[in-house]
Short mmCIF file of C-alpha atoms in Angstrom, two decimals:
data_model
loop_
_atom_site.label_atom_id
_atom_site.label_comp_id
_atom_site.label_asym_id
_atom_site.label_seq_id
_atom_site.Cartn_x
_atom_site.Cartn_y
_atom_site.Cartn_z
CA MET K 1 -59.26 -8.24 -7.53
CA LEU K 2 -57.06 -5.53 -8.78
CA LYS K 3 -55.52 -5.03 -5.35
CA GLN K 4 -54.76 -8.83 -5.03
CA LEU K 5 -53.19 -8.69 -8.54
CA LYS K 6 -51.03 -5.76 -7.61
CA ARG K 7 -49.98 -7.55 -4.34
CA PHE K 8 -49.07 -10.69 -6.28
CA THR K 9 -47.11 -8.69 -8.89
CA LEU K 10 -45.14 -6.99 -6.16
CA GLN K 11 -44.35 -10.33 -4.42
CA VAL K 12 -43.10 -11.86 -7.71
CA ILE K 13 -40.79 -8.81 -8.38
CA ALA K 14 -39.57 -8.99 -4.81
CA GLY K 15 -38.81 -12.66 -5.29
CA ALA K 16 -36.99 -11.98 -8.46
CA ASN K 17 -34.94 -9.12 -6.60
CA ILE K 18 -34.02 -11.68 -3.84
CA ALA K 19 -32.91 -14.23 -6.45
CA THR K 20 -30.82 -11.46 -8.15
CA ILE K 21 -29.18 -10.67 -4.79
CA LEU K 22 -28.31 -14.30 -4.11
CA VAL K 23 -26.78 -14.46 -7.63
CA MET K 24 -24.77 -11.26 -7.02
CA LEU K 25 -23.38 -12.57 -3.71
CA PHE K 26 -22.49 -15.87 -5.34
CA VAL K 27 -20.72 -14.19 -8.24
CA GLY K 28 -19.17 -11.47 -5.98
CA TYR K 29 -17.56 -13.89 -3.55
CA SER K 30 -16.62 -16.47 -6.30
CA ASP K 31 -13.11 -15.00 -6.21
CA ARG K 32 -12.44 -17.04 -3.17
CA VAL K 33 -12.39 -20.36 -5.18
CA SER K 34 -9.14 -21.39 -6.89
CA PRO K 35 -9.21 -21.64 -10.66
CA GLU K 36 -7.22 -24.83 -10.44
CA THR K 37 -10.14 -26.47 -8.67
CA PHE K 38 -13.08 -24.80 -10.44
CA PRO K 39 -11.76 -23.02 -13.61
CA THR K 40 -15.17 -22.14 -15.03
CA LEU K 41 -16.44 -20.69 -11.76
CA SER K 42 -13.42 -18.38 -11.79
CA THR K 43 -14.88 -16.56 -14.79
CA ALA K 44 -18.17 -15.62 -12.93
CA GLY K 45 -16.75 -12.30 -11.84
CA LEU K 46 -17.09 -11.08 -15.36
CA ALA K 47 -20.87 -11.18 -14.93
CA PHE K 48 -20.81 -9.14 -11.72
CA PRO K 49 -21.28 -5.59 -13.21
CA ALA K 50 -24.38 -6.72 -15.10
CA ILE K 51 -25.93 -8.34 -12.02
CA LEU K 52 -25.07 -5.21 -9.92
CA VAL K 53 -26.90 -2.93 -12.57
CA VAL K 54 -29.98 -5.13 -12.27
CA ASN K 55 -29.93 -4.95 -8.49
CA LEU K 56 -29.57 -1.11 -8.86
CA ALA K 57 -32.57 -1.06 -11.20
CA PHE K 58 -34.53 -2.94 -8.67
CA LEU K 59 -33.62 -0.28 -6.05
CA LEU K 60 -34.86 2.46 -8.34
CA PHE K 61 -38.06 0.60 -9.12
CA TRP K 62 -38.82 0.15 -5.34
CA LEU K 63 -38.00 3.76 -4.54
CA ILE K 64 -40.51 4.84 -7.17
CA PHE K 65 -43.47 2.39 -6.54
CA LYS K 66 -42.91 0.79 -3.02
CA PRO K 67 -40.19 2.60 -1.01
CA LEU K 68 -40.41 0.14 1.96
CA TYR K 69 -39.29 -2.67 -0.37
CA ALA K 70 -36.25 -0.73 -1.24
CA LEU K 71 -34.70 -2.51 1.82
CA ILE K 72 -34.35 -5.58 -0.21
CA PRO K 73 -31.81 -4.30 -2.68
CA ILE K 74 -30.10 -2.11 -0.03
CA GLY K 75 -29.69 -5.21 2.13
CA GLY K 76 -28.19 -6.96 -0.86
CA LEU K 77 -25.72 -4.17 -1.39
CA LEU K 78 -24.73 -4.26 2.21
CA LEU K 79 -24.12 -8.03 2.09
CA GLY K 80 -22.13 -7.68 -0.99
CA PHE K 81 -20.29 -4.44 0.13
CA GLN K 82 -16.81 -5.84 -0.44
CA PRO K 83 -17.21 -7.00 -3.98
CA VAL K 84 -19.32 -3.91 -4.91
CA ARG K 85 -16.50 -1.68 -3.45
CA ASN K 86 -13.85 -3.77 -5.19
CA TYR K 87 -15.66 -3.26 -8.55
CA CYS K 88 -16.72 0.33 -8.13
CA PRO K 89 -15.15 2.10 -5.24
CA LEU K 90 -16.34 5.70 -4.17
CA ASN K 91 -13.63 7.75 -2.46
CA LEU K 92 -14.99 11.26 -3.00
CA LEU K 93 -13.12 12.45 0.09
CA SER K 94 -9.72 11.03 -0.80
CA PRO K 95 -6.89 13.21 0.54
CA SER K 96 -5.21 15.59 -1.85
CA HIS K 97 -1.50 16.22 -2.54
CA ALA K 98 -1.47 19.14 -0.14
CA GLU K 99 -2.78 17.04 2.71
CA ALA K 100 0.15 14.71 2.38
CA GLY K 101 1.99 17.42 4.31
CA LYS K 102 5.66 16.61 5.01
CA ASP K 103 5.31 12.95 4.33
CA SER K 104 7.34 11.27 1.62
CA VAL K 105 5.22 11.31 -1.52
CA ILE K 106 5.92 9.37 -4.78
CA THR K 107 3.95 8.75 -7.98
CA LEU K 108 3.85 5.32 -9.66
CA LEU K 109 2.60 4.71 -13.19
CA SER K 110 1.81 1.42 -14.67
CA PHE K 111 1.19 1.00 -18.38
CA ASN K 112 0.74 -2.00 -20.84
CA ALA K 113 1.99 -0.60 -24.02
CA TYR K 114 0.64 -3.48 -26.24
CA ASN K 115 4.09 -3.77 -27.71
CA LEU K 116 3.16 -0.59 -29.43
CA GLU K 117 1.58 -2.49 -32.31
CA GLN K 118 -0.59 0.49 -33.28
CA LEU K 119 2.30 2.98 -33.46
CA SER K 120 5.22 3.43 -35.76
CA VAL K 121 8.60 4.24 -34.16
CA SER K 122 8.08 8.00 -34.92
CA ASP K 123 4.65 7.95 -33.44
CA PHE K 124 5.96 6.26 -30.29
CA GLN K 125 8.63 8.89 -29.82
CA ARG K 126 6.03 11.63 -30.25
CA HIS K 127 3.20 10.17 -28.18
CA VAL K 128 4.17 7.64 -25.67
CA VAL K 129 7.58 8.95 -24.63
CA ASP K 130 6.25 12.50 -24.51
CA TYR K 131 3.34 11.21 -22.47
CA LEU K 132 5.69 9.54 -19.92
CA LEU K 133 7.82 12.61 -19.64
CA GLU K 134 4.66 14.83 -19.27
CA GLN K 135 3.35 12.67 -16.36
CA ASP K 136 6.58 13.04 -14.48
CA ALA K 137 6.01 9.90 -12.29
CA ASP K 138 8.79 8.97 -9.89
CA ILE K 139 8.59 5.35 -10.92
CA VAL K 140 7.16 3.83 -14.23
CA CYS K 141 6.42 0.17 -14.64
CA MET K 142 5.85 -0.96 -18.30
CA GLN K 143 4.57 -4.15 -19.71
CA GLU K 144 4.81 -5.22 -23.30
CA PHE K 145 7.38 -2.41 -23.81
CA GLN K 146 10.16 -2.67 -26.35
CA MET K 147 12.97 -0.45 -25.25
CA THR K 148 14.98 0.80 -28.24
CA VAL K 149 18.30 2.46 -27.93
CA ALA K 150 16.90 5.89 -29.10
CA THR K 151 14.05 5.56 -26.60
CA ARG K 152 16.30 4.74 -23.75
CA GLU K 153 18.42 7.73 -24.54
CA THR K 154 15.48 10.00 -24.55
CA LEU K 155 14.00 8.77 -21.32
CA SER K 156 17.31 8.41 -19.52
CA ASN K 157 17.52 12.30 -19.30
CA HIS K 158 14.43 12.16 -17.05
CA TYR K 159 14.97 8.57 -15.65
CA PRO K 160 18.55 7.91 -14.81
CA TYR K 161 17.80 4.32 -13.69
CA ILE K 162 16.18 1.98 -16.19
CA ASP K 163 16.10 -1.77 -16.18
CA THR K 164 14.36 -4.30 -18.35
CA THR K 165 13.91 -8.00 -17.97
CA ARG K 166 12.29 -10.58 -20.19
CA VAL K 167 10.37 -13.34 -18.79
CA VAL K 168 11.09 -16.98 -19.45
CA ARG K 169 10.76 -18.43 -23.04
CA GLY K 170 11.23 -15.05 -24.70
CA GLY K 171 8.06 -13.42 -23.40
CA ASP K 172 7.37 -9.77 -23.36
CA ALA K 173 9.66 -7.21 -21.47
CA LEU K 174 8.93 -5.85 -18.12
CA THR K 175 10.56 -2.40 -17.70
CA VAL K 176 11.06 -0.15 -14.67
CA MET K 177 12.16 3.40 -15.04
CA SER K 178 13.02 5.18 -11.82
CA ARG K 179 14.35 8.37 -10.24
CA PHE K 180 15.76 6.23 -7.52
CA PRO K 181 18.78 3.93 -7.98
CA ILE K 182 17.86 0.36 -8.99
CA LEU K 183 20.03 -2.01 -6.88
CA GLY K 184 18.99 -5.34 -8.39
CA LYS K 185 16.20 -7.53 -9.77
CA GLN K 186 14.79 -11.06 -9.49
CA HIS K 187 12.31 -13.03 -11.52
CA ILE K 188 9.39 -14.51 -9.62
CA TYR K 189 9.13 -18.02 -10.85
CA SER K 190 6.04 -20.25 -10.96
CA TYR K 191 5.43 -23.73 -12.37
CA SER K 192 2.82 -24.43 -15.04
CA PRO K 193 -0.09 -26.67 -13.86
CA ASP K 194 1.55 -29.68 -15.31
CA ASN K 195 4.82 -28.85 -13.29
CA GLN K 196 6.77 -29.42 -16.47
CA ARG K 197 8.37 -25.97 -16.90
CA ALA K 198 9.22 -22.98 -14.76
CA GLU K 199 7.78 -19.47 -15.89
CA ALA K 200 8.21 -15.97 -14.77
CA HIS K 201 5.42 -13.48 -15.28
CA SER K 202 6.51 -11.00 -12.58
CA ALA K 203 9.85 -9.54 -11.63
CA ALA K 204 10.97 -7.62 -8.43
CA PHE K 205 13.24 -4.69 -8.56
CA LEU K 206 15.07 -3.30 -5.50
CA LEU K 207 15.10 0.47 -5.42
CA GLN K 208 17.05 2.73 -3.09
CA LEU K 209 14.78 5.15 -1.36
CA ASP K 210 16.72 7.49 0.91
CA THR K 211 18.44 5.07 3.36
CA ASP K 212 15.80 2.36 2.82
CA THR K 213 15.16 -0.22 0.05
CA LEU K 214 11.86 -0.33 -1.73
CA VAL K 215 10.70 -3.47 -3.47
CA VAL K 216 8.74 -2.77 -6.73
CA VAL K 217 7.12 -5.78 -8.39
CA ASN K 218 6.11 -5.45 -12.04
CA SER K 219 3.74 -8.21 -13.30
CA HIS K 220 2.13 -9.30 -16.49
CA LEU K 221 0.17 -12.47 -15.67
CA GLU K 222 -1.18 -15.08 -18.15
CA SER K 223 -2.98 -13.58 -21.09
CA THR K 224 -6.46 -14.73 -22.00
CA ARG K 225 -4.86 -15.84 -25.35
CA LEU K 226 -8.01 -14.87 -27.29
CA THR K 227 -7.31 -14.53 -30.97
CA GLU K 228 -8.28 -11.43 -32.81
CA GLN K 229 -11.11 -13.23 -34.49
CA GLU K 230 -12.49 -14.31 -31.00
CA ARG K 231 -12.20 -10.81 -29.67
CA ALA K 232 -14.07 -9.58 -32.69
CA ASN K 233 -16.83 -12.17 -32.24
CA PHE K 234 -17.28 -11.19 -28.64
CA LYS K 235 -17.79 -7.52 -29.71
CA ARG K 236 -20.43 -8.76 -32.21
CA ILE K 237 -22.17 -10.74 -29.48
CA VAL K 238 -22.22 -7.55 -27.22
CA LYS K 239 -23.66 -5.47 -30.09
CA GLY K 240 -26.22 -8.17 -31.01
CA ASP K 241 -24.80 -8.65 -34.53
CA MET K 242 -24.50 -12.40 -34.33
CA GLU K 243 -27.24 -15.01 -34.89
CA ARG K 244 -28.56 -16.52 -31.61
CA ASN K 245 -27.27 -20.05 -32.14
CA ASP K 246 -23.90 -18.85 -33.29
CA ALA K 247 -23.77 -16.42 -30.36
CA GLY K 248 -24.42 -19.37 -28.00
CA ARG K 249 -21.69 -21.48 -29.47
CA GLU K 250 -19.25 -18.67 -29.55
CA SER K 251 -20.05 -17.68 -25.95
CA LYS K 252 -19.30 -21.18 -24.77
CA LYS K 253 -16.09 -21.33 -26.57
CA LEU K 254 -15.02 -17.98 -25.15
CA LEU K 255 -15.91 -19.03 -21.59
CA GLU K 256 -13.76 -22.17 -22.06
CA ARG K 257 -10.80 -20.20 -23.26
CA LEU K 258 -11.14 -17.67 -20.38
CA ALA K 259 -11.47 -20.48 -17.78
CA GLU K 260 -8.32 -22.17 -19.19
CA SER K 261 -6.41 -18.90 -18.89
CA THR K 262 -7.54 -18.52 -15.27
CA ARG K 263 -6.42 -22.04 -14.54
CA LEU K 264 -2.91 -21.28 -15.99
CA ARG K 265 -2.76 -17.98 -14.07
CA ALA K 266 -3.39 -19.57 -10.69
CA PRO K 267 0.15 -20.84 -10.02
CA GLN K 268 1.53 -17.51 -11.11
CA VAL K 269 -0.61 -15.91 -8.53
CA THR K 270 0.50 -18.39 -5.95
CA ALA K 271 4.19 -17.73 -6.62
CA LEU K 272 3.47 -13.90 -6.50
CA CYS K 273 1.74 -14.30 -3.09
CA GLN K 274 4.62 -16.39 -1.72
CA TYR K 275 7.06 -13.74 -2.75
CA ILE K 276 4.93 -11.05 -1.08
CA ASP K 277 4.86 -13.08 2.13
CA SER K 278 8.59 -13.54 1.98
CA VAL K 279 9.27 -9.80 1.60
CA GLN K 280 6.93 -8.84 4.47
CA ARG K 281 8.64 -11.22 6.88
CA SER K 282 11.01 -9.78 9.39
CA PRO K 283 14.56 -9.58 7.95
CA GLN K 284 15.64 -11.70 11.05
CA ASP K 285 13.23 -14.39 10.16
CA ASP K 286 15.05 -17.63 9.30
CA LYS K 287 12.56 -18.28 6.46
CA SER K 288 13.42 -14.98 4.74
CA THR K 289 14.92 -15.20 1.23
CA PRO K 290 18.32 -13.94 0.40
CA HIS K 291 16.60 -11.36 -1.89
CA GLN K 292 14.42 -10.15 1.06
CA LYS K 293 17.36 -10.10 3.37
CA ALA K 294 18.98 -7.55 1.00
CA THR K 295 16.28 -5.08 2.09
CA ASN K 296 15.84 -3.47 5.53
CA GLY K 297 12.05 -3.87 5.19
CA GLN K 298 11.48 -0.14 6.00
CA ALA K 299 10.28 1.11 2.67
CA GLY K 300 7.91 -1.71 1.94
CA LEU K 301 6.63 -3.08 -1.27
CA LEU K 302 4.73 -1.75 -4.28
CA LEU K 303 3.15 -4.09 -6.91
CA CYS K 304 1.59 -3.25 -10.18
CA GLY K 305 0.88 -4.50 -13.60
CA ASP K 306 -1.42 -6.22 -15.98
CA PHE K 307 -3.07 -9.11 -14.15
CA ASN K 308 -5.46 -9.97 -17.03
CA ASP K 309 -8.08 -10.41 -14.27
CA GLY K 310 -10.67 -8.06 -13.04
CA PRO K 311 -11.53 -6.78 -9.53
CA ILE K 312 -13.71 -9.76 -8.89
CA SER K 313 -11.16 -12.56 -9.48
CA TYR K 314 -9.10 -14.99 -7.71
CA ALA K 315 -5.87 -13.14 -8.70
CA HIS K 316 -7.06 -9.90 -7.41
CA HIS K 317 -8.45 -11.33 -4.13
CA ALA K 318 -5.28 -13.36 -3.31
CA VAL K 319 -3.11 -10.30 -3.64
CA ALA K 320 -5.58 -7.98 -1.92
CA GLU K 321 -5.55 -10.25 1.17
CA ARG K 322 -1.82 -9.28 1.58
CA LEU K 323 -1.55 -5.76 0.17
CA THR K 324 -3.84 -2.57 -0.23
CA ASP K 325 -5.47 -2.13 -3.60
CA CYS K 326 -4.58 1.46 -4.35
CA TYR K 327 -7.56 2.03 -6.68
CA VAL K 328 -10.04 0.65 -4.33
CA LYS K 329 -8.67 2.72 -1.57
CA SER K 330 -8.36 6.01 -3.43
CA GLY K 331 -10.02 5.74 -6.88
CA ASN K 332 -13.66 6.33 -8.06
CA GLY K 333 -15.87 4.43 -10.29
CA PRO K 334 -15.36 1.12 -12.13
CA GLY K 335 -11.98 2.43 -13.37
CA ILE K 336 -12.01 0.69 -16.80
CA SER K 337 -8.37 0.06 -17.78
CA TYR K 338 -8.80 -2.33 -20.71
CA HIS K 339 -11.05 -0.90 -23.53
CA ALA K 340 -10.62 -2.96 -26.68
CA ASN K 341 -13.14 -5.23 -28.49
CA ALA K 342 -15.99 -4.48 -26.05
CA PHE K 343 -14.07 -5.93 -23.14
CA TYR K 344 -14.41 -3.03 -20.55
CA VAL K 345 -12.80 -4.08 -17.36
CA ARG K 346 -10.15 -3.07 -14.83
CA ILE K 347 -7.41 -5.68 -15.25
CA ASP K 348 -4.52 -3.33 -14.37
CA HIS K 349 -3.89 -2.89 -10.68
CA ILE K 350 -1.57 -1.22 -8.18
CA PHE K 351 -1.14 -2.52 -4.70
CA CYS K 352 1.03 -1.26 -1.85
CA SER K 353 2.14 -2.64 1.63
CA SER K 354 1.23 -1.15 4.91
CA GLN K 355 4.15 1.32 4.85
CA TRP K 356 2.40 3.26 2.17
CA GLN K 357 -0.99 5.10 1.90
CA PRO K 358 -2.64 5.69 -1.44
CA VAL K 359 -3.50 9.35 -1.85
CA TYR K 360 -5.08 9.32 -5.31
CA THR K 361 -5.36 6.73 -8.02
CA LYS K 362 -6.77 7.20 -11.53
CA ILE K 363 -7.05 5.70 -15.02
CA ASP K 364 -5.79 8.09 -17.56
CA LYS K 365 -8.04 7.76 -20.65
CA ASN K 366 -6.16 10.53 -22.44
CA MET K 367 -3.49 8.01 -23.47
CA ALA K 368 -5.43 5.83 -25.90
CA PHE K 369 -2.66 4.40 -28.14
CA SER K 370 -2.70 1.02 -26.41
CA ASP K 371 -5.55 -1.39 -25.63
CA HIS K 372 -4.85 -0.38 -22.06
CA TYR K 373 -5.06 2.85 -20.28
CA PRO K 374 -2.31 3.91 -17.88
CA LEU K 375 -2.99 3.59 -14.15
CA ILE K 376 -1.41 6.33 -12.03
CA CYS K 377 -1.12 6.37 -8.17
CA THR K 378 0.19 8.94 -5.78
CA LEU K 379 1.32 7.36 -2.46
CA LYS K 380 2.68 8.85 0.76
CA ARG K 381 4.88 7.35 3.47
CA PRO K 382 4.89 9.01 6.73
CA LEU K 383 8.34 10.40 7.64
CA LYS K 384 10.30 8.70 10.41
CA PRO K 385 9.94 10.49 13.76
#
């Protein structure tokens, strides 16, 4: 009798494990669905880490009590390899700076400065500017960054080329600071879902890199638009400090708000992908844009910024189909870049075209004056023969 009960219990647990795997795969590959069609489904990726942890817990359980059954969660991890790797890459053998050899190496830093709302002007000068100078990156892309005259003068001694552009309707500034000459810039326009107005949440900057031209795209896609109260309520839900009924209502409200933001973000992602496609066409292609024809296509494209979407999202998947995610390729761990109000997720990304190879990418948690951590990537480009 006891033996039968044990067998039945193991079967029930195995069934629960299989069900968890199916949910994990459904959530993990939900990033293929456009938010314009199924906006609520587009938020499913937020649940992926919790489901992944449950599957890993099953793996540990089976290894202790029934090793043969560990094949169930292992099979699930293999089937969901791509979303698992997108969320938590492991690149323990990533090449070092030294291994880059004689290749052309640059460092790119992307940072959402939160409009420096937590800092006074003096604090900004002392902390953020000093931090940027200390990092000594070749190219810095900033979002929500207000460039004062004094700040520009301080940084220009290190970065002789600085350009700032504001997106449509007086939105936040997108700034690029570079050791390489900035030849020009262009907004990347999209239309809102109702097609009533044009918006720009990304801007492309042309940089002169030796005898080639490098396209650097700085992006800040549609915000979640959560109010401070809604963010605080989410933190209370996570900590268990809210009554069950209130938590249910608030969770539904937050889900609807997040779904709406992903729907608004979708056309911005489409415009961004169309721009990437245009840049990666041959310069002789009749469909190439005038902006793309201004480049010789040899130095490729780097794209970075605050996507307001995690590694399991439509926005990330659409861009990753065209470019290499530098963190997935050369980073380690979940790489939390947003850390406020119990929202712990990687929503800041750096991508590169095939002309570049990520050497090492990291989230720098030493700079905690914003709700985002900076994302830093070293890339190499093989020298021409």
